Amino acid sequence: MPKMKTVSGAKKRLKLTGTGKIKRKKAYASHILTKKTPKRKRHLRTATLVDPSDQPRMQKLIPYS
């Protein structure tokens, strides 16, 4: 059986924490920022963790990390 390939889009967007959780950026922070409040934009800058229910699905995208 050949090795599984990492999904290229996932390796650019997801990082693993020391405890094995998956870190991601928040959506809606790239364009049309004029109508968004400064508070909303500030909160979009901070990274967050992938939801535990999505974790197994995301783990398959980055199998060797």
Short mmCIF file of C-alpha atoms in Angstrom, two decimals:
data_model
loop_
_atom_site.label_atom_id
_atom_site.label_comp_id
_atom_site.label_asym_id
_atom_site.label_seq_id
_atom_site.Cartn_x
_atom_site.Cartn_y
_atom_site.Cartn_z
CA MET A 1 0.00 0.00 0.00
CA PRO A 2 1.52 3.39 -0.93
CA LYS A 3 1.83 6.24 1.51
CA MET A 4 -1.09 8.66 1.80
CA LYS A 5 -0.45 12.11 0.39
CA THR A 6 -1.10 15.21 2.46
CA VAL A 7 -3.74 17.50 0.95
CA SER A 8 -1.83 20.58 -0.29
CA GLY A 9 -4.55 23.01 0.76
CA ALA A 10 -4.61 21.56 4.26
CA LYS A 11 -0.87 21.85 4.84
CA LYS A 12 -1.10 25.56 3.96
CA ARG A 13 -4.06 26.21 6.26
CA LEU A 14 -3.79 23.86 9.25
CA LYS A 15 -1.17 23.48 11.98
CA LEU A 16 -0.91 20.93 14.75
CA THR A 17 -0.56 22.04 18.38
CA GLY A 18 1.69 20.29 20.87
CA THR A 19 -1.25 18.35 22.29
CA GLY A 20 -2.36 17.13 18.85
CA LYS A 21 -5.25 19.51 18.27
CA ILE A 22 -5.57 21.27 14.91
CA LYS A 23 -5.29 25.05 14.69
CA ARG A 24 -6.94 27.10 11.93
CA LYS A 25 -7.60 30.69 10.89
CA LYS A 26 -11.06 32.21 10.97
CA ALA A 27 -13.02 32.90 7.78
CA TYR A 28 -14.42 36.22 6.49
CA ALA A 29 -11.27 38.27 7.17
CA SER A 30 -9.90 38.70 3.66
CA HIS A 31 -12.03 41.28 1.80
CA ILE A 32 -15.03 43.65 2.13
CA LEU A 33 -13.62 44.81 5.45
CA THR A 34 -15.12 48.32 5.33
CA LYS A 35 -18.53 47.26 6.61
CA LYS A 36 -17.11 45.11 9.41
CA THR A 37 -16.58 46.68 12.81
CA PRO A 38 -13.05 46.97 14.24
CA LYS A 39 -14.03 44.60 17.05
CA ARG A 40 -15.18 41.97 14.56
CA LYS A 41 -12.01 42.32 12.47
CA ARG A 42 -9.84 42.10 15.58
CA HIS A 43 -11.51 38.86 16.63
CA LEU A 44 -11.12 37.40 13.14
CA ARG A 45 -7.32 37.86 13.40
CA THR A 46 -6.96 35.36 16.24
CA ALA A 47 -6.49 31.70 15.40
CA THR A 48 -8.85 29.07 16.77
CA LEU A 49 -9.05 25.30 17.08
CA VAL A 50 -10.91 22.99 14.75
CA ASP A 51 -14.13 21.75 16.35
CA PRO A 52 -13.72 18.31 18.01
CA SER A 53 -16.43 16.85 15.75
CA ASP A 54 -14.42 17.90 12.65
CA GLN A 55 -11.04 16.83 14.04
CA PRO A 56 -11.03 13.23 12.65
CA ARG A 57 -11.96 14.51 9.18
CA MET A 58 -9.18 17.13 9.23
CA GLN A 59 -6.69 14.56 10.55
CA LYS A 60 -7.13 12.53 7.35
CA LEU A 61 -6.04 15.57 5.32
CA ILE A 62 -2.70 15.81 7.16
CA PRO A 63 -1.89 12.17 7.97
CA TYR A 64 1.86 12.44 8.72
CA SER A 65 2.08 15.55 10.84
#
